Amino acid sequence: MAEERDEAREAADAVLAAVRAALRGLEAIPDAAVRARAAGLVLREWLPERGLAKEIRQQAVDALHAQGLDFPEIGRLIGTDRSRAWRIWKGMD
């Protein structure tokens, strides 16, 4: 299980590095006013995009459940408890 967590951490770190690199693109905007406006637009539109990660997690938990795993097993695999695994599956968390 520790190996799976390491793989998950590596995958998450790679995605986060790509997101950071994309955000660093804001710094390359030469005009300070345009750069500030663009950063503001990213900040304003960022929260709704957070839902995509939640959707991907929910789909993954659903796939594990469809494979026949119960929620205590799913919770152990994803590093949480059974009730949170169930809430993720139901789209409540």
C-alpha positions in Angstrom: 0.0 0.0 0.0 2.9 2.4 0.7 4.1 1.8 -2.9 0.6 2.8 -4.2 0.7 6.0 -2.1 4.2 6.8 -3.5 2.8 6.4 -7.1 -0.1 8.6 -6.2 2.2 11.2 -4.7 4.4 11.1 -7.8 1.4 11.5 -10.1 0.0 14.3 -8.1 3.3 16.1 -7.9 3.7 15.8 -11.7 0.2 17.4 -12.3 0.9 20.1 -9.7 4.2 20.9 -11.4 2.4 21.3 -14.7 -0.2 23.5 -13.1 2.5 25.7 -11.5 4.3 25.9 -14.8 1.1 27.0 -16.6 0.5 29.6 -13.9 4.1 30.9 -14.3 3.0 31.8 -17.8 1.3 34.7 -16.2 4.6 36.1 -15.2 5.7 36.2 -18.9 3.0 38.7 -19.8 5.1 41.9 -20.3 2.4 44.5 -19.7 1.8 44.7 -15.9 -1.8 45.8 -16.3 -2.6 42.9 -18.6 -0.7 40.6 -16.3 -2.7 41.7 -13.3 -6.0 41.4 -15.2 -5.1 38.0 -16.5 -4.1 36.8 -13.0 -7.4 38.2 -11.6 -9.3 36.3 -14.3 -7.5 33.0 -13.4 -8.2 33.6 -9.7 -11.9 34.2 -10.4 -12.3 31.2 -12.7 -10.1 28.8 -10.7 -12.7 27.7 -8.1 -15.1 26.2 -10.5 -12.2 24.3 -12.1 -11.5 22.7 -8.7 -14.6 20.6 -9.3 -12.9 18.7 -12.1 -10.4 17.1 -9.7 -13.3 16.2 -7.4 -15.2 14.6 -10.4 -12.1 12.6 -11.4 -11.7 11.4 -7.8 -15.4 10.4 -7.7 -15.1 8.5 -10.9 -12.1 6.6 -9.7 -13.9 5.7 -6.4 -16.9 4.6 -8.5 -14.6 2.4 -10.7 -13.2 0.8 -7.6 -16.7 0.1 -6.2 -17.7 -1.3 -9.6 -14.8 -3.7 -9.3 -16.4 -5.1 -6.2 -14.4 -3.3 -3.5 -16.3 -2.3 -0.4 -15.9 1.2 1.2 -13.5 0.1 3.9 -11.2 -1.3 1.2 -11.6 1.8 -1.0 -10.9 4.0 2.0 -7.7 2.1 2.7 -6.6 2.3 -0.9 -7.2 6.0 -1.2 -5.9 7.0 2.2 -9.1 7.8 4.0 -11.8 6.1 6.0 -14.8 4.2 4.8 -17.3 6.9 5.5 -15.4 9.5 3.5 -14.9 7.0 0.7 -18.7 6.6 0.6 -19.2 10.3 0.6 -16.8 10.8 -2.3 -18.7 8.0 -4.2 -22.0 9.8 -3.5 -20.5 13.1 -4.6 -20.9 14.6 -1.2 -17.2 15.3 -0.5 
